[in-house]
Short mmCIF file of N, CA and C in Angstrom, two decimals:
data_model
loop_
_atom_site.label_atom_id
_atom_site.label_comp_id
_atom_site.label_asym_id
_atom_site.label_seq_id
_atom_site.Cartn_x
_atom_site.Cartn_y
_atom_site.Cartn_z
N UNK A 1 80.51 -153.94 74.37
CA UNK A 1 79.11 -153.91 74.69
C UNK A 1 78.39 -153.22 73.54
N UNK A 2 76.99 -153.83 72.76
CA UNK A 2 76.30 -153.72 72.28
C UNK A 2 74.60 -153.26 72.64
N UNK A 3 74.26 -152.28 71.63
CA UNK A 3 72.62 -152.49 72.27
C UNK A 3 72.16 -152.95 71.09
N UNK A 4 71.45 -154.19 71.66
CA UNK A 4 70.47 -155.02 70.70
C UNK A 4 69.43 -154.01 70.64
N UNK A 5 68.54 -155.04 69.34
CA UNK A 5 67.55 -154.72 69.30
C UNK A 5 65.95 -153.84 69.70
N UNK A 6 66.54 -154.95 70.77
CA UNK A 6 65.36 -155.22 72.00
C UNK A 6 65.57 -154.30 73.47
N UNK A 7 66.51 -153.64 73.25
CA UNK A 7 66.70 -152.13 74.36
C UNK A 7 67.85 -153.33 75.28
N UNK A 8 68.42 -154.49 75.16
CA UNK A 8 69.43 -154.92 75.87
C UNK A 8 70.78 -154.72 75.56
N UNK A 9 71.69 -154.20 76.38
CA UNK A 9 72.68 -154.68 76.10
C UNK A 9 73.70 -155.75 76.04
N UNK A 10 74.31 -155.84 75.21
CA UNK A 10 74.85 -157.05 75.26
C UNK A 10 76.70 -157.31 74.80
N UNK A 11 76.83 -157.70 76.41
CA UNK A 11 78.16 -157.72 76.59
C UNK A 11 78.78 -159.11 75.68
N UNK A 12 80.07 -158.97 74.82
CA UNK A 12 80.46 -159.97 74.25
C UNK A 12 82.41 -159.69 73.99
N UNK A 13 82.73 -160.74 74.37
CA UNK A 13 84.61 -161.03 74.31
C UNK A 13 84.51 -161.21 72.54
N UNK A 14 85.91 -160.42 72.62
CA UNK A 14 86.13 -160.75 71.05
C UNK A 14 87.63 -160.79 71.25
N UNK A 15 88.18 -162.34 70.89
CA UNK A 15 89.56 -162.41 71.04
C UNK A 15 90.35 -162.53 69.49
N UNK A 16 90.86 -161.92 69.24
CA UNK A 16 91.61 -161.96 67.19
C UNK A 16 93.05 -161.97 67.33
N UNK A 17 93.43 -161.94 66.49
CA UNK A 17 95.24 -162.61 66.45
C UNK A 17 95.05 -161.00 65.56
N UNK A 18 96.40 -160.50 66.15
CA UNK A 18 96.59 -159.20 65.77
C UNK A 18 97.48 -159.21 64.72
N UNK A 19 97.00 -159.04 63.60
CA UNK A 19 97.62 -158.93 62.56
C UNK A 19 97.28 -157.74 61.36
N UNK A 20 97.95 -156.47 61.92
CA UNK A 20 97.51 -155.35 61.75
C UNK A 20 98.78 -154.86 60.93
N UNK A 21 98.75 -154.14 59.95
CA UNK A 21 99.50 -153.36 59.28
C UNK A 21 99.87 -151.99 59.33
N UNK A 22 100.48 -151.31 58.81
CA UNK A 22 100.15 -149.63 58.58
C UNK A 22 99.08 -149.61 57.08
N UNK A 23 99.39 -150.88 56.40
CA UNK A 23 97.91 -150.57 55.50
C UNK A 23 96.15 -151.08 55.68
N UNK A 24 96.68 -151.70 56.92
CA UNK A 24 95.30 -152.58 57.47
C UNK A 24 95.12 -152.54 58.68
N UNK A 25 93.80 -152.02 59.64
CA UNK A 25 93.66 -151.60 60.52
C UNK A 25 92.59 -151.92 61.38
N UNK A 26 91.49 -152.44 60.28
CA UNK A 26 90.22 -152.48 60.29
C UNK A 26 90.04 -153.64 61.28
N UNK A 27 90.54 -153.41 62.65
CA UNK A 27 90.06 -154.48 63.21
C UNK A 27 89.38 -155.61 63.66
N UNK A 28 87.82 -154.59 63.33
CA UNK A 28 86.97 -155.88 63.25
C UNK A 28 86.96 -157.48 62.23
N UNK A 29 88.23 -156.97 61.06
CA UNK A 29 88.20 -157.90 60.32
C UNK A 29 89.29 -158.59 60.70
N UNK A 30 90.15 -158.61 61.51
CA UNK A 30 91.44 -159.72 62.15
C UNK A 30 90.34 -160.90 62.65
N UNK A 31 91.43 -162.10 62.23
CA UNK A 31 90.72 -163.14 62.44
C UNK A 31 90.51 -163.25 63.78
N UNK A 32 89.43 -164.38 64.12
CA UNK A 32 89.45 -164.66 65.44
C UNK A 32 90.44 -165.94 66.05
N UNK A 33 90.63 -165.69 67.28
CA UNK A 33 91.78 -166.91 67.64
C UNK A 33 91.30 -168.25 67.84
N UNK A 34 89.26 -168.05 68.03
CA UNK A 34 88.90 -169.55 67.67
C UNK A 34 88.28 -169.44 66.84
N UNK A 35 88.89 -169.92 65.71
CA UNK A 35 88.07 -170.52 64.48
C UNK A 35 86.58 -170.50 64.40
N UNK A 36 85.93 -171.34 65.16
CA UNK A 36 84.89 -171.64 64.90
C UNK A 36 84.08 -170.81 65.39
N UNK A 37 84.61 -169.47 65.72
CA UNK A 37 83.70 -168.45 66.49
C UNK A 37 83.80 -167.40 65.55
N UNK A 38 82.28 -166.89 65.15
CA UNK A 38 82.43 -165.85 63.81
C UNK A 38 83.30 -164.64 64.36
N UNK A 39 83.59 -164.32 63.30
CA UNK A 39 84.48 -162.63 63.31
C UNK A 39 83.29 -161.90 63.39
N UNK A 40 83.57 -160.92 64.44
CA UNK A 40 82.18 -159.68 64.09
C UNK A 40 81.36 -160.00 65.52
N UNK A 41 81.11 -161.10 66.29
CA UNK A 41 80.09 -161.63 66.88
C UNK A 41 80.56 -161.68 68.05
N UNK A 42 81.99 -162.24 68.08
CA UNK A 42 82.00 -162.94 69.48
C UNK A 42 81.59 -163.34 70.41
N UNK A 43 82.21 -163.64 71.46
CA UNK A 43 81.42 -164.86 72.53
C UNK A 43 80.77 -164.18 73.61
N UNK A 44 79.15 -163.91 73.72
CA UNK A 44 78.07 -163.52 74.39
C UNK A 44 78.57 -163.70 75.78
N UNK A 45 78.75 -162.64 76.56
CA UNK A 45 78.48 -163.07 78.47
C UNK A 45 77.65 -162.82 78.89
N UNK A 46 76.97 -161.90 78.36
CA UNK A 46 75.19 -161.71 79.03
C UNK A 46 74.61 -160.59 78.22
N UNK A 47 73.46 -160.78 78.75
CA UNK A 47 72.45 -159.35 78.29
C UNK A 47 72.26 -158.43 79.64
N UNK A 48 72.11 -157.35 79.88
CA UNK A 48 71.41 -156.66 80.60
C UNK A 48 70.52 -154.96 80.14
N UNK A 49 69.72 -154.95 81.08
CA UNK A 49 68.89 -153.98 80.78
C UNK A 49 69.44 -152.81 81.17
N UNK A 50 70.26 -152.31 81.68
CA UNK A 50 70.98 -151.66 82.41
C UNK A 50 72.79 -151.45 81.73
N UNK A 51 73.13 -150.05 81.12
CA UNK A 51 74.82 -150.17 81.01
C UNK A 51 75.40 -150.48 82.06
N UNK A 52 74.95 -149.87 83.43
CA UNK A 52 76.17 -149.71 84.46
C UNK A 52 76.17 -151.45 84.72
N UNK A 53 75.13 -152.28 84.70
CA UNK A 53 75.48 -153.74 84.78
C UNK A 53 76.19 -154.22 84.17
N UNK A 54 76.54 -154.18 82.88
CA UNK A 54 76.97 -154.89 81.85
C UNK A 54 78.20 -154.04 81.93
N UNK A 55 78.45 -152.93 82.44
CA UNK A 55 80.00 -152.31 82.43
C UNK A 55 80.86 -153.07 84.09
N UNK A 56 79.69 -153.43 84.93
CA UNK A 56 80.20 -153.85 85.84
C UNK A 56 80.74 -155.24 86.36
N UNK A 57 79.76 -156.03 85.19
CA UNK A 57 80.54 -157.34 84.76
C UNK A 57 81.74 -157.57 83.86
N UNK A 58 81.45 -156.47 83.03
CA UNK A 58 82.65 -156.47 82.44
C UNK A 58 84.44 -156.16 83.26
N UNK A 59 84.00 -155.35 84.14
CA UNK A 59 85.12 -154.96 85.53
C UNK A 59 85.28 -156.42 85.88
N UNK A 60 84.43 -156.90 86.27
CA UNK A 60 84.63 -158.22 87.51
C UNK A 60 85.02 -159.23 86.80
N UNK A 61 85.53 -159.20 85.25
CA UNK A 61 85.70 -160.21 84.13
C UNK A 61 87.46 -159.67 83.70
N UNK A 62 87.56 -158.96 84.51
CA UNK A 62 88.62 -158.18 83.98
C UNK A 62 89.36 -157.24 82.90
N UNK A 63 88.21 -156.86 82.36
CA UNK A 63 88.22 -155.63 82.05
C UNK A 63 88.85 -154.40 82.31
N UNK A 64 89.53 -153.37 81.70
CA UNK A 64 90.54 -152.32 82.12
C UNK A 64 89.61 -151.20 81.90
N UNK A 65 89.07 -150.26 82.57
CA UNK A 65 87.91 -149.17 82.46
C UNK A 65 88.15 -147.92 81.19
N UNK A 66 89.87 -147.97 81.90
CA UNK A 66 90.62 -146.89 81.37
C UNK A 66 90.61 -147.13 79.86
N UNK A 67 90.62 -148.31 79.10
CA UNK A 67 90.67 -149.03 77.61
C UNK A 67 90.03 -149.05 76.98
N UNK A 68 88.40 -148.91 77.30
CA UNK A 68 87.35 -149.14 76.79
C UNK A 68 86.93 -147.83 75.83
N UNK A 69 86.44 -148.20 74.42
CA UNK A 69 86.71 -147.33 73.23
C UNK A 69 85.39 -147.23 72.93
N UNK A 70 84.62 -146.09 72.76
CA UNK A 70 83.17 -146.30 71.69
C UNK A 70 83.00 -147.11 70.81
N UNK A 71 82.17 -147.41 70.16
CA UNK A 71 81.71 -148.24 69.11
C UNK A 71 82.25 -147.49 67.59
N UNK A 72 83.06 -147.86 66.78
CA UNK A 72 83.49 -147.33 65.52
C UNK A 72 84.72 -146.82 65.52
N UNK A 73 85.12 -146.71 67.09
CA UNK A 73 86.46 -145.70 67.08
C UNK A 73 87.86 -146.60 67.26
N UNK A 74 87.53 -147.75 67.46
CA UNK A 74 88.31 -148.86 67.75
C UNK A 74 89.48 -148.57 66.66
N UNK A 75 89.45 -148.81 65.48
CA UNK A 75 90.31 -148.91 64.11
C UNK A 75 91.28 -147.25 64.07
N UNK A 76 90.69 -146.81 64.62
CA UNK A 76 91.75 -145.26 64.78
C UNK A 76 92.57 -145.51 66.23
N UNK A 77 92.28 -145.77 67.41
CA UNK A 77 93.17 -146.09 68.39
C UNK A 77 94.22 -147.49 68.13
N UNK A 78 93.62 -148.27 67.42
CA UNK A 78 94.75 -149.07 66.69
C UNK A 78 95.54 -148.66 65.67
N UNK A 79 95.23 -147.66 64.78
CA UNK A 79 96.64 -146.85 64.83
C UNK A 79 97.43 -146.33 65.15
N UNK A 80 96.54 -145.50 66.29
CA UNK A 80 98.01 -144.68 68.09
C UNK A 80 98.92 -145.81 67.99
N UNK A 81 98.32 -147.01 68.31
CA UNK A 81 98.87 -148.34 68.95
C UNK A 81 99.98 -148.58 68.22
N UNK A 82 99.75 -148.79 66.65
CA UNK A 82 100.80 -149.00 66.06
C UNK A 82 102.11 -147.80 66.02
N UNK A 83 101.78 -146.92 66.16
CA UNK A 83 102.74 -146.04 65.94
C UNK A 83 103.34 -145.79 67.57
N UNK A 84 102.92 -146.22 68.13
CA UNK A 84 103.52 -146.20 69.53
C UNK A 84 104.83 -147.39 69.40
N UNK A 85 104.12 -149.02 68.78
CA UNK A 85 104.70 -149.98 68.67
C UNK A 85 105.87 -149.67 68.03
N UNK A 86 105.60 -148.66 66.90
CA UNK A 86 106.35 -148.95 65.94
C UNK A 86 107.97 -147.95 66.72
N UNK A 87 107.86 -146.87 67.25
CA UNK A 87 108.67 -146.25 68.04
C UNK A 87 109.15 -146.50 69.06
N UNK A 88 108.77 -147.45 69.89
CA UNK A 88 108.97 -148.01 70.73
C UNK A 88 110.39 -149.01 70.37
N UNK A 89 110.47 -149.89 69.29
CA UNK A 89 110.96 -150.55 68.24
C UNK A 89 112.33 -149.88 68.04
N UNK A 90 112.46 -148.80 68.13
CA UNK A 90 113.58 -147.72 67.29
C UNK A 90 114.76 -147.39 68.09
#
């Protein structure tokens, strides 16, 4: 979830093929799994004027509450991730 511009927020799916390194992390730049859907943008489910709406569609869309990361912090919990993966592995 995003706030536009215009005081809306705006809920959007972003699905990418995980292809993450220990030297590359930067998630927002993994491709997306449909092509023709920009990286960065993904696929719009609505606007609302309201977070608790747009957090509550996001629930009823299936969404995990417990998962949900601030804006910027994404690329550092995908490193936990990897190093969890990577031990997990061992």
């Amino acid at each position: 979830m995003t706030l536009a511009g215009d005081g809306e927020y705006v809920l959007c799916l972003h699905e990418v093929e995980d292809v993450g390194t220990d030297d590359f992390v930067d998630v927002s730049e993994f491709p997306s799994l449909d092509r023709a859907e920009y990286v960065g943008e993904g696929r719009e489910w609505g606007r609302y004027s309201a977070p608790e709406d747009a957090l509550s569609v996001a629930a009823a869309l299936g969404a995990q509450s417990g998962r949900w990361v601030n804006q910027g912090v994404l690329g550092h919990d995908y490193v936990d991730f990897q190093k969890f993966r990577s031990s997990s592995k061992e």
